[in-house]
Structure formats: structure tokens, C-alpha cells
XYZ file of C-alpha atoms in Angstrom:
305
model
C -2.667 -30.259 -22.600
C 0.363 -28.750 -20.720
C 0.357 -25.214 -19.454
C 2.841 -22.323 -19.191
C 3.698 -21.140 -16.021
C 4.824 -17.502 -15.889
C 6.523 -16.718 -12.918
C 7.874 -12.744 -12.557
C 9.604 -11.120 -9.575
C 9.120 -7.464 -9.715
C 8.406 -4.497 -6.939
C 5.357 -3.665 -4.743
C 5.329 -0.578 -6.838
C 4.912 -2.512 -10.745
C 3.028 -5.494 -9.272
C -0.353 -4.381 -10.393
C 0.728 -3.213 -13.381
C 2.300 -6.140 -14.337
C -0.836 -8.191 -13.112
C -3.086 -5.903 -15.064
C -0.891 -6.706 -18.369
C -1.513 -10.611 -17.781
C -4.890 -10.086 -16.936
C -5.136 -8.068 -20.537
C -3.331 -10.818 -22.281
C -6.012 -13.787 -21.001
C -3.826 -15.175 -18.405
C -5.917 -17.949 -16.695
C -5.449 -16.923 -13.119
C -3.005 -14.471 -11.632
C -1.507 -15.119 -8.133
C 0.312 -12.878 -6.196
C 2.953 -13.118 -3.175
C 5.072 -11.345 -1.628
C 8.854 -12.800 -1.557
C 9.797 -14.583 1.557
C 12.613 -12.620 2.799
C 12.901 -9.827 5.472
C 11.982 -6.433 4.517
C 11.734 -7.575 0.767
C 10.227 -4.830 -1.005
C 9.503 -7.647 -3.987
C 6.554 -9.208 -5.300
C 6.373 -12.521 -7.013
C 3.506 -13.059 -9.729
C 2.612 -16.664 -11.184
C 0.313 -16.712 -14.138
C -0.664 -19.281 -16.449
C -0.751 -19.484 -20.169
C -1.997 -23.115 -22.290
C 1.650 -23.629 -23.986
C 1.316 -23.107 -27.585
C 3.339 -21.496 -30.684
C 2.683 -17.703 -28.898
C 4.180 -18.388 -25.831
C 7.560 -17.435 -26.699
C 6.127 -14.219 -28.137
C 3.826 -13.526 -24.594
C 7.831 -13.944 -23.256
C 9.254 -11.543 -25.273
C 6.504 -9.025 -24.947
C 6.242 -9.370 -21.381
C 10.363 -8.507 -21.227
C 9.563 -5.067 -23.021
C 6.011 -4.063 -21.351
C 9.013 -4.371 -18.047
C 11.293 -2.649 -19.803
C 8.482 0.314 -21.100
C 7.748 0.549 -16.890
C 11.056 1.197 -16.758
C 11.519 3.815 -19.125
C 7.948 5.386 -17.465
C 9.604 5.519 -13.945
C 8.511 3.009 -12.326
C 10.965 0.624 -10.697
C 10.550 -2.920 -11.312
C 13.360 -3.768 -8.869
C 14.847 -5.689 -11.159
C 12.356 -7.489 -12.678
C 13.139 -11.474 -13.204
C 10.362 -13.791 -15.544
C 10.646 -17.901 -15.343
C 9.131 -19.778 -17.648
C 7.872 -23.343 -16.712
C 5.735 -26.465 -18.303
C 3.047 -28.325 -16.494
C 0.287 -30.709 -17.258
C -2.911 -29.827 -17.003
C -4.223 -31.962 -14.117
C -1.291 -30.521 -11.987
C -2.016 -27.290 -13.049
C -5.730 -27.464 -11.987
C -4.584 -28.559 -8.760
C -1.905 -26.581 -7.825
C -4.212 -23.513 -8.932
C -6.872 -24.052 -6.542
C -4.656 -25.261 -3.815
C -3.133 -21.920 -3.844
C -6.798 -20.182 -2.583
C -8.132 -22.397 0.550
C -10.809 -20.974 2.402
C -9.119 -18.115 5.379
C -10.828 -16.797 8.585
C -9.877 -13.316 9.062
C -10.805 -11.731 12.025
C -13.646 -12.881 14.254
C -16.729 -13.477 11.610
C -15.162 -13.115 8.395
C -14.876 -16.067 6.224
C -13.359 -15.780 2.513
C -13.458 -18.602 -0.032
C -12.983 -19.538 -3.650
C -16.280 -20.181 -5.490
C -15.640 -24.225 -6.155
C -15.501 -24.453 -1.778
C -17.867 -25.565 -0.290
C -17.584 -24.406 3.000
C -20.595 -23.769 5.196
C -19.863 -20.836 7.612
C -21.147 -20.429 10.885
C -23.890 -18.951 11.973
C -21.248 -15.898 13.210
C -19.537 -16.121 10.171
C -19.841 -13.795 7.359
C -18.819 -15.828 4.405
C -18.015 -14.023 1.278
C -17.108 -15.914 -1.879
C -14.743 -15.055 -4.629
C -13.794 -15.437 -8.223
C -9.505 -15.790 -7.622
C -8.947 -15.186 -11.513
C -7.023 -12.104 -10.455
C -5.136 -12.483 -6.956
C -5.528 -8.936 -6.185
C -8.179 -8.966 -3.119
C -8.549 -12.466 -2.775
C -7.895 -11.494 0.838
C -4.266 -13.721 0.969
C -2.720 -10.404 0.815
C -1.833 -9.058 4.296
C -2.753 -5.911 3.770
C -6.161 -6.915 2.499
C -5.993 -8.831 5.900
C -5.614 -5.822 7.886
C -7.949 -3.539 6.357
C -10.909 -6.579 6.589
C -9.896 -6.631 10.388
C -9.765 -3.384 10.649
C -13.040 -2.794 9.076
C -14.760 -5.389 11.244
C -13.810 -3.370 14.043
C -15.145 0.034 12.380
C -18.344 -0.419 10.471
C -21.666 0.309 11.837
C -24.977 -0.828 10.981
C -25.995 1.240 8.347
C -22.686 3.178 7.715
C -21.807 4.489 3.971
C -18.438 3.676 3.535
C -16.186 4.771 0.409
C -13.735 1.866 -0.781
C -10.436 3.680 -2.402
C -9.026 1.006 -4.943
C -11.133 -1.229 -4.518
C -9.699 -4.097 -7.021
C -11.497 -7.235 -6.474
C -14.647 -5.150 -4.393
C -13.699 -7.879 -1.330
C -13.725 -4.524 1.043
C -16.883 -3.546 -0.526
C -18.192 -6.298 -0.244
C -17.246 -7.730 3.214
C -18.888 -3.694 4.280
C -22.002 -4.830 2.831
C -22.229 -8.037 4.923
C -21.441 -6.657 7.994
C -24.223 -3.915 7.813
C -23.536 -0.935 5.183
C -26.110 0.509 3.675
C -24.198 2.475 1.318
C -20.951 1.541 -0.221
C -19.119 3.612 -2.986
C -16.447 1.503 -4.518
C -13.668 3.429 -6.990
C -10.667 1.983 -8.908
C -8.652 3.972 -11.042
C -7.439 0.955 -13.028
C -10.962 0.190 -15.795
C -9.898 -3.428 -15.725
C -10.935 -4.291 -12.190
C -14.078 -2.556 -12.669
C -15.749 -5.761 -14.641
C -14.102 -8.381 -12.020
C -15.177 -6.124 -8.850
C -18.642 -6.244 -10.384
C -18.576 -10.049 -10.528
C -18.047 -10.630 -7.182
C -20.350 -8.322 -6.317
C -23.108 -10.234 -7.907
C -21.449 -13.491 -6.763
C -22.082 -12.459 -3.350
C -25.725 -10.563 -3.788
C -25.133 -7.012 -2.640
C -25.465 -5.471 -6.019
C -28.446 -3.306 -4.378
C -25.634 -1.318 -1.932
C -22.620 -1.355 -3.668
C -22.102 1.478 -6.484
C -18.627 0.917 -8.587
C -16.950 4.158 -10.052
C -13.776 3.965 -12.391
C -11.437 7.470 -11.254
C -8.904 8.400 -9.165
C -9.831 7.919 -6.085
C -11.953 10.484 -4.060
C -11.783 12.901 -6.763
C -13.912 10.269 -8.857
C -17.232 10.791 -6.096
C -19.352 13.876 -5.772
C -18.812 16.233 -2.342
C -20.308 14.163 0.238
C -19.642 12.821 3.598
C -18.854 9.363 4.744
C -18.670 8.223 8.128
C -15.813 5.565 7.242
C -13.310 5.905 3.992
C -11.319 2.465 3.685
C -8.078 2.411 1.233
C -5.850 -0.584 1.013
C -3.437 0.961 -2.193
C 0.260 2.048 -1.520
C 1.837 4.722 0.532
C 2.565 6.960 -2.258
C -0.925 7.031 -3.361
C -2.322 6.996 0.272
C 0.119 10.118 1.151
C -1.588 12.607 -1.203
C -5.201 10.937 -0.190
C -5.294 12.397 3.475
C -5.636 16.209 3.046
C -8.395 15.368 0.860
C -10.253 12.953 3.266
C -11.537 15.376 5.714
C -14.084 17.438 2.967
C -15.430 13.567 2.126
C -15.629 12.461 6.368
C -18.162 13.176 8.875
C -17.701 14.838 11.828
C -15.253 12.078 14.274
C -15.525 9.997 10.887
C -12.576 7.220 10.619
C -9.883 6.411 7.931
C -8.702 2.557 7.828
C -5.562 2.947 5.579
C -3.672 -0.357 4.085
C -0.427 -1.268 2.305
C 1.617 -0.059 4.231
C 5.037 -0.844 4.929
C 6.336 -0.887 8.359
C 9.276 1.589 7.641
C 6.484 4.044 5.825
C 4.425 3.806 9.216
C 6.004 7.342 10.796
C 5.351 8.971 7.672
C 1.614 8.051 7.371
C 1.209 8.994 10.611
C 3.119 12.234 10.752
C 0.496 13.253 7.183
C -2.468 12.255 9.396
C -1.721 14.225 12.222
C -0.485 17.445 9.990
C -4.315 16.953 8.580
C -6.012 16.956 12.080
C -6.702 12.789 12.157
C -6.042 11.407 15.499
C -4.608 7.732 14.985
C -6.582 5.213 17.283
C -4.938 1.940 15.969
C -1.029 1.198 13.859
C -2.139 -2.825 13.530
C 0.217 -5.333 12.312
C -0.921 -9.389 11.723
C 0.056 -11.531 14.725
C 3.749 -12.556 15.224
C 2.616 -16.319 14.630
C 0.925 -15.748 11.384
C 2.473 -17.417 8.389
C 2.740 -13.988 6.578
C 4.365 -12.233 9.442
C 7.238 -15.192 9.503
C 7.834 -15.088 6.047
C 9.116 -12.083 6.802
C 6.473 -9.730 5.238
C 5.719 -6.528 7.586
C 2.752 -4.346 6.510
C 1.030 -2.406 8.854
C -2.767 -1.087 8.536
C -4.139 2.226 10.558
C -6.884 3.073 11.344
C -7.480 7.188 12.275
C -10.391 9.386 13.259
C -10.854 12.785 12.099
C -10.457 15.853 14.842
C -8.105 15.741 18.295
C -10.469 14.685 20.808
């Protein structure tokens, strides 16, 4: 059997549409990366579709659903789809050699669930279904919110999760000691593949999934750590609503990021009385950071002193 590959170039900003739309459509597998050149503000999606009499139809329809994003305001930067054929045993392969098992930070261990990897006994392993490349913690700005989270958490800490997508931030706050996890998306489709991992990994019992925009979707109460790895110009509105949902000296770990967007963030924190402890960015020798990707994740802490 030989297998489409779908390949689309678009913007940060339609990227999860557009992954959402192949997800709807039964794309087997959906990886995401961001396009190796400096200060690229472009995203490049591969997908995978069994090559049959509808792909050229899945084409076509994929062209206007770009084209409706357009006409919606969103910019798709331009957009660019390439169509490919490969055989199934290369497909299978180059699939899974796309998600290897990563070490982020100092315990935390992600992998795919056909790896077989046995952590150490530091390690917090969490395992993953990668149908859906959002949160499969490749990402760097899932990266930098999971170290940044390390860093935060407490044993027995509620946390709220804002966009949670694949639940990996839920998740990994679980294994390191929550208690109490609210995770939110406002997209309905991730809800189903957040609550598969969730079970894949055995911390159903702490983790409650909500489908709403964002904070707005949980009842007044106060967390002693808010994570949100979603983009600037949904993270921008977020922080003068953040302090009604934090406890006293409770901390915000905000991801995806942008380097140039960094001043701004930080100028909305500190307008909304958050005193930034940490502006992170990954290593200079990571592989991400030489492809010429720069994120940055912060991490802030509600009142001045």
C-alpha cells in the first residue's frame, strides 16, 4: 500500500488550525516543525493519508479550508501544500523515527508508546500517543514550559494547564507531585486525545479536563501555579485575569513565546503586579536553538516582593 504524504508550510498563528483540520479528516499522524531558518515565523506540518481515489479531493479541500483562514483573518503566511508518495514500510519507519524518546530537564523522560525505554529510577517517564504532534514535547516551547515546571511544582500543588492539547503538562504535573490538576482546551478535538494520554499514563484520579476558553472555562478559585504554553496573543489578554485564579506569591510559567514578543509579555506582567523570576531560552547547543528557532518561556510570581 503506498501512502500520501501531505506536507504544508503555514504560520505559527494557522498551525493548529490546520493540524486540527487533518486531525478531523483521519490523517494518520500529524507532525509538526518549525522551519529551519532564523527568526522564521513558519511552521511546517507533515501528515499522512493511504493514497487512494480521494486524495486529490483531501488536496483541493485542504487549498480552500487555507484559503477560508484567510478570508477569517488569520494569516497563513503564505501557505504552501506538497504532495508526496511513499510505501508503506517507509512510511512506518520514517513515522516513528520522527518521535525518539527526549530527556528534558533533569528527571523528565518523554516517549512514544511502541519504546521501550526503561527510565531511571530519577526519571519521570511519561508515555505518549504522537497521533497529533501537538505536545509530544519536540516542540520547544513544550520544552520550556516542562523545564520550567520541574523547577516550580510542589508536592501537592493544584496547578491549572491553559491549552493543554495533548495533557503532556498535565500530565508531567501529576508525576512530579500534583494533587490537583485542571486541564482546559478551547479546541473540543484535543479533549478526547488529552484524555488518552491521560489514561495511558494512570493519573486519571488528579487530572480533570474542561473544554473553554481558558480560565474563564474554571470556577473562581485559587491555584498556586497556572502553566500556559499557547501563543502571545492569547497569553497577552490571559494575565490581568491570572491574579483572581493565583494564590498569594502564586507563579505563572508562560510558553510560546517568541523572542521578539519577550518585552511585551513582560511589560503586561509587570503592568498586572507579577514580578518575573526567570525569561528561559533552550541551550545555545540544542538542535532546536541552531536551527534557528528562538522561543522563550517565563516564568513570573504574583506581587513585588
Amino acid at each position: 500500500m503506498k501512502w500520501a504524504q501531505v506536507t504544508i508550510t503555514t504560520s505559527q498563528e494557522a498551525s493548529e488550525a490546520v493540524a486540527n483540520y487533518l486531525f478531523e479528516r483521519d490523517a494518520t499522524g500529524i507532525e509538526i516543525r518549525d522551519t529551519p531558518a532564523p527568526n522564521s515565523p513558519s511552521v511546517t506540518l507533515i501528515s499522512y493519508f493511504p493514497t487512494d481515489d480521494l486524495i486529490g479531493e483531501r488536496v483541493h479541500n485542504l487549498h480552500e479550508f487555507l484559503a477560508s483562514l484567510i478570508q477569517a483573518g488569520i494569516d497563513t503566511h503564505p501557505a504552501k501544500v506538497t504532495l508526496e508518495s511513499i510505501e508503506e514500510d517507509n512510511w512506518s519507519e520514517q513515522w516513528r523515527s520522527a518521535f525518539p524518546p527526549q530527556k528534558i530537564g533533569k528527571r523528565l523522560v518523554i516517549a512514544p508508546t511502541w519504546d521501550d525505554i526503561v527510565p531511571e529510577s530519577s526519571e519521570v517517564l511519561i508515555r505518549l500517543d504522537p497521533g497529533m504532534a501537538f505536545g509530544t514535547g519536540q516542540h520547544p516551547t513544550t520544552q520550556l514550559a516542562l523545564e520550567l515546571l520541574e523547577i516550580s511544582i510542589k508536592r501537592a500543588d493544584a496547578v491549572a494547564d491553559i491549552g493543554t492539547g495533548s495533557g503532556i503538562l498535565a500530565i508531567a504535573a501529576a508525576k512530579l507531585g500534583a494533587k490537583r490538576i485542571d486541564a482546559i482546551d478551547l479546541d473540543a478535538t484535543t479533549i478526547p486525545i488529552a484524555r488518552n494520554n491521560i489514561q495511558l499514563n494512570k493519573v486519571e484520579p488528579v487530572i480533570s479536563l474542561h473544554q473553554g476558553d481558558g480560565l474563564n472555562a474554571l470556577e473562581r478559585q485559587q491555584y498556586p501555579l497556572i502553566v500556559a504554553n499557547i501563543l502571545t496573543k492569547a497569553l497577552l489578554p490571559m494575565i490581568p485575569i491570572c491574579p483572581q485564579f493565583l494564590e498569594p506569591a502564586g507563579r505563572l510559567i508562560l510558553s510560546g513565546i517568541l523572542v521578539q514578543e519577550a518585552s511585551q509579555i513582560e511589560a503586561q506582567l509587570e503592568a498586572n503586579g507579577f514580578r518575573v523570576l526567570e525569561v528561559r531560552q533552550l541551550k545555545e547547543n540544542h538542535e532546536l536553538i541552531q536551527s534557528g528557532e528562538n522561543w522563550v518561556g517565563i516564568l513570573a510570581q504574583i506581587g513585588r516582593s
